[in-house]
Amino acid sequence: MSNSSQASEQRQPQSIRHTATDESYGQERYGRRIPRAKRISQAIQNRDLTALKQLARTGSGFQTIRLRRRAWPLLLNFRSLLDAGDRSAAHPDEGQVALDIPRTGLPKSVEYRTDSDATKRRQEQLKTVVTSVLRTYPWLSYYQGFHELTMTYVSVFGSSRPAIEAAKMTAVFLVRDSMSSDLDNVLQQLRLLYVLLKMISPEIHDLLTELDVPAFFAISWVLTWFAHDLNEFGTICRIYDFLITMPPMQVVYMAAAVIKRNENAVLAYERDFAVVHTQLSKLPGSIVDWAAVIDDSYYMQIDYPPTKLQHIGKCYLPNMSAISTYESTWKRLDPARPLAVESLLPQVRNGRHPLATAAAASSDVAGEKRKGNRMAGVMDLTNTAQKARNLAAEHKWSLVVATVASATMLMYAWLMMQQLQLHP
């Protein structure tokens, strides 16, 4: 595509863009419409990654578990990395994994069983998958939310081996920043979310700034690719169809698109910190047309790529962030010529995360653990505040009681966030 035609496409209204990308791609041949499932199967058979990425971005994505089991391995470059690590050596974070797995349920779906026996079996597979990833790459740190992200792979593939491969590629190349010793770089990405909101919805940005609402309401969206916030398995998979084909920061653009799609509702919120924070955290559940959100986010990253956002916001990501290294590392992957991850990320040869610095290496480990515990505490308090308001609504309690209950916990959470510097 020429530069002039690409610029012309970028200037199109998003509603026009969506129609052009979704409806015109390969739907007819010799005057006959080709069913989407057949187009997907043909692209898989021909190993046509360009066609698969286009199908992943538009319309209903890959539609079924059966097609995703065939398409996702191609898009995630299965078997492109040589295994490393001593899988017999326990990872320090396995204790937390063991606590999180039993709390992980299965999303609603007509494509698989969700009874207690099926759930228990999937939980056992999930533990195998998460543990395998951590032992293969011991320089990665587990975060609460990775198990929810990984459960999608377990549910799609139905067995541990391909789910391990999918989770491994996702951990190393797409959510690596979340798997460092802390979430500082993820929080920096959330600050870029506010920079993006200032560009696409100045009124929402002004509202959040006026009330001093941190971007923490979106952290579960980013850490779990919305799996924590949605119940419908088909919707979660539709989001994954898209995100596995895009650079790591695409989920931040999706977060912005979710907020933008609810712009009128957000601007109508009561001007109250607790109310705004609580309502924002529930926005993913209000989205009906995720294909439109995906399309919006796709063009947002064209109009405002990460480098541009960093320049506008004067908020710069580290050179070894997964966002910064994605293009140079991902394009080198080839299943026909597997590489050791050390050849792509030499910094891990000494057993440290690429984002680790000499200062971080000498930092007090106990202090990092305390910071992580405070982070978990903020998440628990925020969830409890939301539950308080929901419970009050269910029992028709006074709104004053609900607001006091939620505001008390949220303000305590806010004090903890100040210590963690989670404010925008």
Coordinates of C-alpha atoms in Angstrom, one line a residue:
M1 CA 0.0 0.0 0.0
S2 CA 1.4 3.4 -0.9
N3 CA 1.9 6.1 1.7
S4 CA -0.8 8.3 0.2
S5 CA -3.4 5.5 0.2
Q6 CA -2.5 4.5 3.8
A7 CA -2.9 8.1 4.9
S8 CA -6.2 8.2 3.2
E9 CA -7.3 5.1 5.0
Q10 CA -6.3 6.5 8.4
R11 CA -8.4 9.6 7.7
Q12 CA -11.6 7.6 7.2
P13 CA -14.2 7.8 10.0
Q14 CA -14.0 4.6 12.1
S15 CA -17.5 3.5 11.0
I16 CA -16.3 3.5 7.4
R17 CA -13.0 1.8 8.3
H18 CA -14.9 -1.0 10.0
T19 CA -17.1 -1.6 7.0
A20 CA -14.2 -1.6 4.6
T21 CA -12.0 -4.0 6.6
D22 CA -14.8 -6.4 7.6
E23 CA -17.0 -6.8 4.6
S24 CA -14.7 -6.5 1.6
Y25 CA -12.0 -9.1 2.4
G26 CA -12.2 -12.2 0.2
Q27 CA -16.0 -12.8 0.6
E28 CA -16.7 -13.5 -3.0
R29 CA -15.1 -15.6 -5.7
Y30 CA -16.6 -16.1 -9.1
G31 CA -19.8 -14.3 -7.9
R32 CA -20.3 -16.6 -4.9
R33 CA -19.9 -15.7 -1.3
I34 CA -17.3 -17.8 0.5
P35 CA -18.3 -18.8 4.1
R36 CA -16.0 -17.3 6.7
A37 CA -15.2 -20.7 8.2
K38 CA -14.0 -21.9 4.8
R39 CA -11.8 -18.8 4.3
I40 CA -10.3 -19.5 7.7
S41 CA -9.6 -23.1 6.8
Q42 CA -8.1 -22.2 3.5
A43 CA -5.8 -19.6 5.2
I44 CA -4.7 -22.2 7.7
Q45 CA -4.1 -24.9 5.0
N46 CA -2.0 -22.4 3.0
R47 CA -0.3 -21.1 6.1
D48 CA -1.3 -17.6 4.9
L49 CA -0.5 -15.5 8.0
T50 CA -1.6 -12.3 6.3
A51 CA -5.0 -13.6 5.6
L52 CA -5.3 -15.1 9.2
K53 CA -4.3 -11.8 10.8
Q54 CA -7.0 -10.0 8.7
L55 CA -9.6 -12.6 9.7
A56 CA -8.5 -12.3 13.3
R57 CA -9.0 -8.6 13.3
T58 CA -12.4 -8.4 11.5
G59 CA -15.9 -9.7 12.0
S60 CA -16.3 -12.7 14.3
G61 CA -12.7 -13.7 14.3
F62 CA -12.0 -17.5 14.1
Q63 CA -15.5 -18.4 15.4
T64 CA -15.0 -21.8 17.0
I65 CA -12.6 -23.8 19.2
R66 CA -11.9 -26.2 16.4
L67 CA -10.7 -23.4 14.1
R68 CA -8.8 -21.7 16.9
R69 CA -6.9 -24.9 17.7
R70 CA -5.6 -24.8 14.1
A71 CA -5.1 -21.0 13.7
W72 CA -3.6 -20.0 17.0
P73 CA -0.5 -22.2 16.8
L74 CA 0.4 -20.6 13.5
L75 CA -0.1 -17.0 14.7
L76 CA 1.8 -17.7 18.0
N77 CA 4.8 -19.2 16.2
F78 CA 4.6 -22.6 18.0
R79 CA 7.9 -24.5 18.4
S80 CA 10.0 -21.4 17.5
L81 CA 11.9 -21.5 20.8
L82 CA 14.2 -24.1 22.2
D83 CA 13.2 -25.2 25.6
A84 CA 15.3 -24.1 28.5
G85 CA 15.4 -24.3 32.3
D86 CA 15.3 -27.2 34.7
R87 CA 11.6 -28.2 34.9
S88 CA 12.3 -30.3 37.9
A89 CA 13.4 -27.3 39.9
A90 CA 10.5 -25.5 41.6
H91 CA 9.9 -21.8 40.9
P92 CA 9.7 -19.5 43.9
D93 CA 6.2 -18.3 42.9
E94 CA 4.6 -21.8 42.7
G95 CA 3.1 -21.3 46.2
Q96 CA 1.0 -18.4 44.9
V97 CA 0.0 -20.4 41.8
A98 CA -1.2 -23.2 44.0
L99 CA -3.4 -20.7 45.9
D100 CA -4.9 -19.1 42.7
I101 CA -5.7 -22.2 40.7
P102 CA -8.6 -23.6 42.8
R103 CA -10.2 -20.1 42.5
T104 CA -10.2 -20.2 38.7
G105 CA -13.5 -21.2 37.1
L106 CA -14.5 -21.8 33.5
P107 CA -16.2 -19.1 31.5
K108 CA -19.7 -19.8 30.1
S109 CA -19.6 -21.7 26.8
V110 CA -21.6 -24.2 24.7
E111 CA -18.4 -25.6 23.3
Y112 CA -17.2 -27.5 26.4
R113 CA -18.5 -28.9 29.7
T114 CA -18.5 -26.6 32.7
D115 CA -19.5 -29.0 35.5
S116 CA -17.4 -29.5 38.6
D117 CA -15.5 -32.5 37.2
A118 CA -14.6 -30.6 34.0
T119 CA -13.6 -27.6 36.0
K120 CA -11.4 -29.6 38.3
R121 CA -9.7 -31.3 35.3
R122 CA -9.0 -27.9 33.7
Q123 CA -7.6 -26.6 36.9
E124 CA -5.1 -29.5 37.1
Q125 CA -4.1 -28.8 33.5
L126 CA -3.8 -25.1 34.3
K127 CA -1.5 -25.8 37.1
T128 CA 0.7 -27.9 34.8
V129 CA 0.8 -25.2 32.2
V130 CA 1.6 -22.2 34.5
T131 CA 4.2 -24.2 36.4
S132 CA 5.8 -25.4 33.2
V133 CA 6.2 -21.9 31.8
L134 CA 7.7 -20.6 35.1
R135 CA 10.2 -23.5 35.3
T136 CA 11.1 -23.2 31.7
Y137 CA 11.9 -19.5 32.1
P138 CA 12.7 -19.1 35.8
W139 CA 13.6 -15.4 35.2
L140 CA 9.9 -14.7 34.8
S141 CA 7.8 -13.9 37.8
Y142 CA 4.2 -15.0 38.2
Y143 CA 1.5 -12.4 38.6
Q144 CA -2.0 -12.8 39.8
G145 CA -4.0 -12.8 36.6
F146 CA -1.6 -14.9 34.5
H147 CA -3.6 -17.9 35.5
E148 CA -6.8 -16.4 34.2
L149 CA -5.1 -15.5 30.9
T150 CA -3.7 -19.0 30.6
M151 CA -7.0 -20.7 31.4
T152 CA -8.3 -19.5 28.0
Y153 CA -5.5 -21.5 26.3
V154 CA -6.2 -24.5 28.4
S155 CA -9.9 -24.3 27.5
V156 CA -9.3 -23.9 23.8
F157 CA -6.7 -26.6 23.3
G158 CA -8.1 -29.0 25.9
S159 CA -4.7 -30.4 26.7
S160 CA -1.6 -29.3 28.4
R161 CA 1.1 -29.5 25.7
P162 CA -0.3 -27.0 23.2
A163 CA -1.5 -24.8 26.0
I164 CA 2.0 -24.7 27.4
E165 CA 3.3 -23.6 24.0
A166 CA 0.7 -20.8 23.7
A167 CA 1.3 -19.6 27.3
K168 CA 5.1 -19.7 26.8
M169 CA 5.0 -17.5 23.7
T170 CA 2.6 -15.1 25.3
A171 CA 4.7 -14.9 28.5
V172 CA 8.0 -14.3 26.7
F173 CA 6.8 -11.9 24.0
L174 CA 3.4 -10.3 24.8
V175 CA 3.0 -10.0 28.6
R176 CA 6.7 -10.2 29.6
D177 CA 6.6 -6.8 31.2
S178 CA 3.9 -8.0 33.6
M179 CA 6.1 -10.9 34.6
S180 CA 9.0 -8.9 36.0
S181 CA 9.6 -8.5 39.7
D182 CA 7.1 -5.7 40.0
L183 CA 4.3 -4.1 37.9
D184 CA 6.0 -0.7 37.5
N185 CA 6.2 -1.1 33.7
V186 CA 2.6 -2.1 33.5
L187 CA 1.6 0.9 35.5
Q188 CA 3.7 3.0 33.1
Q189 CA 1.7 1.6 30.2
L190 CA -1.5 2.6 32.0
R191 CA -0.1 6.1 32.2
L192 CA 0.1 6.0 28.5
L193 CA -3.6 5.0 28.5
Y194 CA -4.3 8.4 30.0
V195 CA -2.1 10.1 27.3
L196 CA -4.2 8.3 24.7
L197 CA -7.4 9.3 26.3
K198 CA -6.3 12.9 26.2
M199 CA -6.0 12.5 22.4
I200 CA -9.2 10.7 21.7
S201 CA -11.5 11.9 24.4
P202 CA -10.3 15.1 26.2
E203 CA -13.5 15.4 28.2
I204 CA -13.0 11.9 29.8
H205 CA -9.4 12.7 30.4
D206 CA -10.3 16.0 32.1
L207 CA -12.9 14.2 34.3
L208 CA -10.4 11.5 35.5
T209 CA -7.8 14.2 36.1
E210 CA -10.2 16.4 38.0
L211 CA -11.2 13.6 40.3
D212 CA -7.6 12.3 40.4
V213 CA -8.8 8.8 39.4
P214 CA -5.9 6.5 38.7
A215 CA -5.9 4.1 35.8
F216 CA -6.0 1.2 38.2
F217 CA -9.5 0.4 37.2
A218 CA -8.0 -1.0 33.9
I219 CA -5.2 -3.1 35.4
S220 CA -7.2 -6.4 35.2
W221 CA -8.1 -5.6 31.6
V222 CA -4.4 -5.4 30.7
L223 CA -3.1 -8.2 32.9
T224 CA -5.7 -10.8 31.8
W225 CA -6.7 -9.5 28.4
F226 CA -10.2 -8.9 29.8
A227 CA -10.6 -12.6 30.8
H228 CA -11.1 -11.5 34.4
D229 CA -13.9 -9.1 33.5
L230 CA -15.9 -11.1 31.1
N231 CA -18.0 -14.3 31.5
E232 CA -18.7 -15.4 27.9
F233 CA -16.0 -17.7 26.6
G234 CA -16.7 -16.8 23.0
T235 CA -16.2 -13.1 23.7
I236 CA -12.9 -13.8 25.5
C237 CA -11.7 -15.9 22.6
R238 CA -12.7 -13.2 20.1
I239 CA -10.5 -10.8 21.9
Y240 CA -7.6 -13.3 22.0
D241 CA -7.9 -13.9 18.2
F242 CA -7.0 -10.3 17.8
L243 CA -4.4 -9.7 20.6
I244 CA -2.2 -12.7 19.7
T245 CA -1.6 -11.1 16.3
M246 CA -0.7 -7.7 17.6
P247 CA 2.2 -6.1 19.6
P248 CA 2.1 -6.2 23.4
M249 CA 0.5 -2.8 24.0
Q250 CA -2.5 -3.4 21.8
V251 CA -4.6 -4.3 24.9
V252 CA -4.0 -0.8 26.2
Y253 CA -5.5 0.6 23.0
M254 CA -8.5 -1.8 23.5
A255 CA -8.9 -0.4 27.0
A256 CA -9.1 3.1 25.5
A257 CA -11.6 1.9 22.9
V258 CA -13.8 0.4 25.6
I259 CA -13.8 3.7 27.5
K260 CA -14.4 5.7 24.3
R261 CA -17.3 3.5 23.3
N262 CA -19.0 4.4 26.6
E263 CA -18.1 8.1 26.4
N264 CA -21.6 9.5 27.0
A265 CA -22.2 7.2 29.9
V266 CA -18.8 8.0 31.5
L267 CA -19.4 11.7 31.2
A268 CA -22.8 11.3 32.9
Y269 CA -21.3 9.6 36.0
E270 CA -21.8 11.3 39.3
R271 CA -18.7 13.4 40.0
D272 CA -17.5 11.2 42.8
F273 CA -14.2 9.3 43.0
A274 CA -15.7 6.0 44.3
V275 CA -18.6 6.1 41.8
V276 CA -16.4 6.8 38.8
H277 CA -13.8 4.3 39.7
T278 CA -16.4 1.5 40.3
Q279 CA -18.3 2.2 37.2
L280 CA -15.2 2.4 35.0
S281 CA -14.1 -1.0 36.3
K282 CA -17.4 -2.5 35.0
L283 CA -17.3 -1.1 31.5
P284 CA -16.1 -4.3 29.7
G285 CA -19.4 -6.0 30.7
S286 CA -21.4 -3.3 28.9
I287 CA -19.8 -3.8 25.5
V288 CA -22.0 -5.6 23.0
D289 CA -20.0 -5.1 19.8
W290 CA -16.4 -6.2 20.6
A291 CA -15.6 -6.3 16.8
A292 CA -16.1 -2.5 16.8
V293 CA -13.9 -2.1 19.9
I294 CA -11.2 -4.2 18.2
D295 CA -11.5 -2.2 15.0
D296 CA -11.3 1.1 16.9
S297 CA -8.3 0.0 18.8
Y298 CA -6.5 -1.1 15.6
Y299 CA -6.8 2.3 14.1
M300 CA -5.8 4.0 17.4
Q301 CA -2.5 2.2 17.3
I302 CA -2.0 3.4 13.7
D303 CA -2.8 7.0 14.6
Y304 CA -1.0 7.0 17.9
P305 CA 1.7 4.3 18.0
P306 CA 3.5 3.6 21.3
T307 CA 6.5 5.8 20.3
K308 CA 4.3 8.7 19.6
L309 CA 2.4 8.3 22.8
Q310 CA 5.6 8.2 24.8
H311 CA 6.8 11.4 23.1
I312 CA 3.5 13.2 23.7
G313 CA 3.3 12.1 27.3
K314 CA 7.0 12.3 28.0
C315 CA 6.6 8.9 29.6
Y316 CA 9.2 6.6 28.1
L317 CA 9.2 2.8 28.3
P318 CA 12.5 1.0 28.9
N319 CA 14.5 -0.2 25.9
M320 CA 14.0 -3.8 27.0
S321 CA 10.3 -3.5 27.5
A322 CA 8.4 -6.2 25.5
I323 CA 6.8 -3.2 23.7
S324 CA 10.2 -1.9 22.6
T325 CA 11.7 -5.2 21.6
Y326 CA 8.6 -6.9 20.0
E327 CA 9.3 -6.0 16.3
S328 CA 13.0 -7.0 16.5
T329 CA 12.4 -10.3 18.2
W330 CA 9.1 -11.6 16.9
K331 CA 10.2 -11.2 13.2
R332 CA 13.1 -13.5 13.9
L333 CA 10.9 -16.4 15.0
D334 CA 10.7 -19.4 12.6
P335 CA 9.4 -22.8 13.6
A336 CA 11.7 -24.4 11.0
R337 CA 14.7 -22.9 12.8
P338 CA 14.0 -22.7 16.6
L339 CA 16.1 -20.3 18.6
A340 CA 17.1 -20.2 22.2
V341 CA 15.5 -17.3 24.0
E342 CA 18.9 -16.1 25.1
S343 CA 19.8 -15.3 21.4
L344 CA 16.8 -13.0 21.3
L345 CA 17.1 -11.6 24.8
P346 CA 20.8 -11.9 25.9
Q347 CA 20.0 -10.3 29.2
V348 CA 18.3 -13.4 30.5
R349 CA 21.5 -15.4 30.3
N350 CA 22.3 -14.5 33.9
G351 CA 18.9 -15.6 35.1
R352 CA 17.4 -12.1 35.4
H353 CA 14.4 -10.5 33.7
P354 CA 15.4 -8.2 30.8
L355 CA 13.9 -5.3 32.7
A356 CA 16.0 -5.9 35.8
T357 CA 18.7 -3.4 36.4
A358 CA 21.8 -3.5 38.6
A359 CA 19.9 -1.4 41.2
A360 CA 17.0 -3.8 41.1
A361 CA 19.3 -6.7 41.5
S362 CA 20.7 -5.3 44.7
S363 CA 17.3 -4.2 46.1
D364 CA 15.8 -5.7 49.2
V365 CA 13.8 -8.7 48.2
A366 CA 11.5 -8.4 51.2
G367 CA 10.7 -4.8 50.2
E368 CA 9.6 -6.0 46.7
K369 CA 7.4 -8.7 48.3
R370 CA 5.8 -6.1 50.6
K371 CA 5.1 -3.9 47.6
G372 CA 3.5 -6.9 45.8
N373 CA 1.4 -7.6 48.8
R374 CA 0.2 -4.0 48.9
M375 CA -0.7 -4.3 45.2
A376 CA -2.8 -7.3 45.9
G377 CA -4.4 -5.5 48.8
V378 CA -5.4 -2.6 46.5
M379 CA -7.0 -5.1 44.1
D380 CA -8.9 -6.8 47.0
L381 CA -10.1 -3.5 48.4
T382 CA -11.3 -2.3 45.0
N383 CA -13.2 -5.6 44.4
T384 CA -14.7 -5.4 47.9
A385 CA -15.9 -1.8 47.3
Q386 CA -17.6 -2.9 44.1
K387 CA -19.3 -5.8 45.8
A388 CA -20.5 -3.5 48.6
R389 CA -22.3 -1.3 46.1
N390 CA -23.7 -4.3 44.2
L391 CA -25.0 -5.9 47.4
A392 CA -26.6 -2.6 48.4
A393 CA -28.4 -2.4 45.1
E394 CA -29.5 -6.0 45.3
H395 CA -31.1 -5.4 48.7
K396 CA -32.3 -1.9 47.9
W397 CA -30.2 -0.4 50.7
S398 CA -29.8 3.4 50.9
L399 CA -27.4 4.7 48.3
V400 CA -25.7 6.7 51.1
V401 CA -24.9 3.4 52.9
A402 CA -23.5 1.9 49.7
T403 CA -21.4 5.0 48.9
V404 CA -20.0 5.2 52.4
A405 CA -19.1 1.5 52.4
S406 CA -17.4 1.6 49.0
A407 CA -15.8 5.0 49.4
T408 CA -14.2 4.1 52.7
M409 CA -12.5 1.1 51.2
L410 CA -11.6 2.9 48.0
M411 CA -10.0 5.8 49.9
Y412 CA -7.9 3.3 51.9
A413 CA -7.0 1.8 48.6
W414 CA -6.1 5.2 47.3
L415 CA -3.7 5.8 50.2
M416 CA -2.0 2.5 49.3
M417 CA -1.8 3.5 45.7
Q418 CA -0.1 6.8 46.6
Q419 CA 2.6 4.7 48.2
L420 CA 2.8 2.6 45.0
Q421 CA 2.7 5.7 42.8
L422 CA -0.3 4.4 40.8
H423 CA -1.8 7.8 40.2
P424 CA -1.7 9.2 36.6

